[in-house]
Amino acid sequence: QVPLSESGGGSAQAGGSLNLSCTSSGFSYPISCMAWFRQAPGKEREGVASVDKDGSTSYADSVKGRFTISRDQNNLSLEMNSLMPEDSAMYYCAAELFRTCSYGSGWRTRAHEMTWGKGTQVTVSS
C-alpha cells in the first residue's frame, strides 16, 4: 500500500481556482498510474484526470480545458481553473503501482484496485 495524502481543497467562487496536491510516501520507485477521482453527494464517482509516469494524461470531458493534472515523481497535483458549482465534490487521489493508466479497459474501470487517499473537499459557490 502507498499512503496518499491530499491537500489544497477548500471553498472558491465560480470562475475561481484551486490547486490540489497529493503526496505519497513509502516507495522509492515511480508509481505507474496516478489519478484524481471525485464524488459529490448523491452522485456517482467520476474519474477526473490521470497521469502515467511517462507523463501521458487523460481528462474527463467535464474538466477538459479547465483542469491540469501533473506529477513530480510520486507526488500529484491538480490545477483547477474556471471552477463551476458542479465541480463541488470530495476529491480523491488514487494510485496504481504497476499498471499504466491505459492498461486494459483503462484506469477508471480499476478504481476499486487502486490505493486511495482520504480525500479533500472542494466547494464552489455561484
C-alpha positions as a Python dict, from the first residue, in 0.01 Angstrom:
ca = {
    (1, 'Q'): (0, 0, 0),
    (2, 'V'): (116, 353, -78),
    (3, 'P'): (-10, 607, 169),
    (4, 'L'): (-160, 901, -12),
    (5, 'S'): (-248, 1233, 143),
    (6, 'E'): (-447, 1505, -32),
    (7, 'S'): (-444, 1876, 47),
    (8, 'G'): (-549, 2205, -107),
    (9, 'G'): (-923, 2170, -103),
    (10, 'G'): (-1147, 2446, 19),
    (11, 'S'): (-1402, 2696, -99),
    (12, 'A'): (-1397, 2907, -413),
    (13, 'Q'): (-1628, 3127, -611),
    (14, 'A'): (-1743, 3020, -955),
    (15, 'G'): (-1476, 3118, -1201),
    (16, 'G'): (-1206, 3088, -941),
    (17, 'S'): (-918, 2846, -899),
    (18, 'L'): (-791, 2588, -656),
    (19, 'N'): (-484, 2368, -658),
    (20, 'L'): (-495, 2021, -509),
    (21, 'S'): (-190, 1824, -406),
    (22, 'C'): (-134, 1462, -322),
    (23, 'T'): (179, 1338, -154),
    (24, 'S'): (279, 976, -131),
    (25, 'S'): (529, 805, 88),
    (26, 'G'): (688, 468, 123),
    (27, 'F'): (812, 395, -228),
    (28, 'S'): (1140, 482, -390),
    (29, 'Y'): (1041, 394, -747),
    (30, 'P'): (780, 557, -969),
    (31, 'I'): (415, 479, -925),
    (32, 'S'): (283, 382, -1266),
    (33, 'C'): (-59, 547, -1276),
    (34, 'M'): (-186, 833, -1059),
    (35, 'A'): (-528, 985, -1084),
    (36, 'W'): (-789, 1212, -934),
    (37, 'F'): (-1144, 1099, -871),
    (38, 'R'): (-1430, 1298, -727),
    (39, 'Q'): (-1764, 1221, -577),
    (40, 'A'): (-2044, 1455, -485),
    (41, 'P'): (-2328, 1355, -253),
    (42, 'G'): (-2586, 1152, -435),
    (43, 'K'): (-2375, 1126, -749),
    (44, 'E'): (-2160, 855, -898),
    (45, 'R'): (-1787, 866, -859),
    (46, 'E'): (-1615, 1032, -1154),
    (47, 'G'): (-1264, 982, -1279),
    (48, 'V'): (-1141, 1337, -1327),
    (49, 'A'): (-791, 1301, -1466),
    (50, 'S'): (-496, 1065, -1478),
    (51, 'V'): (-126, 1078, -1547),
    (52, 'D'): (119, 797, -1615),
    (53, 'K'): (481, 801, -1509),
    (54, 'D'): (571, 885, -1869),
    (55, 'G'): (357, 1199, -1846),
    (56, 'S'): (64, 1079, -2054),
    (57, 'T'): (-257, 1240, -1932),
    (58, 'S'): (-628, 1194, -1975),
    (59, 'Y'): (-922, 1407, -1865),
    (60, 'A'): (-1293, 1374, -1819),
    (61, 'D'): (-1481, 1579, -2077),
    (62, 'S'): (-1634, 1780, -1794),
    (63, 'V'): (-1295, 1924, -1695),
    (64, 'K'): (-1102, 1940, -2022),
    (65, 'G'): (-952, 2281, -2077),
    (66, 'R'): (-1010, 2382, -1717),
    (67, 'F'): (-813, 2132, -1508),
    (68, 'T'): (-449, 2031, -1543),
    (69, 'I'): (-303, 1723, -1382),
    (70, 'S'): (68, 1692, -1322),
    (71, 'R'): (308, 1489, -1117),
    (72, 'D'): (655, 1524, -976),
    (73, 'Q'): (779, 1171, -926),
    (74, 'N'): (519, 1025, -690),
    (75, 'N'): (353, 1349, -593),
    (76, 'L'): (41, 1455, -776),
    (77, 'S'): (-123, 1789, -843),
    (78, 'L'): (-447, 1912, -992),
    (79, 'E'): (-474, 2273, -1103),
    (80, 'M'): (-840, 2365, -1126),
    (81, 'N'): (-940, 2683, -1307),
    (82, 'S'): (-1272, 2830, -1415),
    (83, 'L'): (-1440, 2640, -1137),
    (84, 'M'): (-1812, 2577, -1156),
    (85, 'P'): (-2056, 2482, -880),
    (86, 'E'): (-2083, 2135, -1034),
    (87, 'D'): (-1715, 2083, -955),
    (88, 'S'): (-1807, 2070, -587),
    (89, 'A'): (-1718, 1726, -455),
    (90, 'M'): (-1479, 1528, -243),
    (91, 'Y'): (-1163, 1484, -447),
    (92, 'Y'): (-953, 1174, -405),
    (93, 'C'): (-602, 1091, -516),
    (94, 'A'): (-554, 734, -635),
    (95, 'A'): (-253, 533, -741),
    (96, 'E'): (-178, 207, -912),
    (97, 'L'): (174, 83, -869),
    (98, 'F'): (248, -133, -1168),
    (99, 'R'): (-5, -90, -1448),
    (100, 'T'): (-34, 210, -1676),
    (101, 'C'): (-346, 422, -1671),
    (102, 'S'): (-437, 298, -2018),
    (103, 'Y'): (-391, -71, -1937),
    (104, 'G'): (-685, -293, -2021),
    (105, 'S'): (-1013, -105, -2010),
    (106, 'G'): (-850, 197, -1851),
    (107, 'W'): (-788, 338, -1509),
    (108, 'R'): (-1148, 438, -1442),
    (109, 'T'): (-1250, 71, -1451),
    (110, 'R'): (-984, -22, -1195),
    (111, 'A'): (-1071, 231, -928),
    (112, 'H'): (-1151, -48, -682),
    (113, 'E'): (-799, -189, -733),
    (114, 'M'): (-619, 139, -673),
    (115, 'T'): (-487, 281, -350),
    (116, 'W'): (-680, 586, -237),
    (117, 'G'): (-624, 884, -15),
    (118, 'K'): (-884, 1007, 231),
    (119, 'G'): (-992, 1295, 11),
    (120, 'T'): (-1015, 1671, 24),
    (121, 'Q'): (-1336, 1869, -8),
    (122, 'V'): (-1387, 2125, -282),
    (123, 'T'): (-1686, 2358, -264),
    (124, 'V'): (-1764, 2606, -539),
    (125, 'S'): (-2031, 2866, -486),
    (126, 'S'): (-2214, 3055, -757),
}
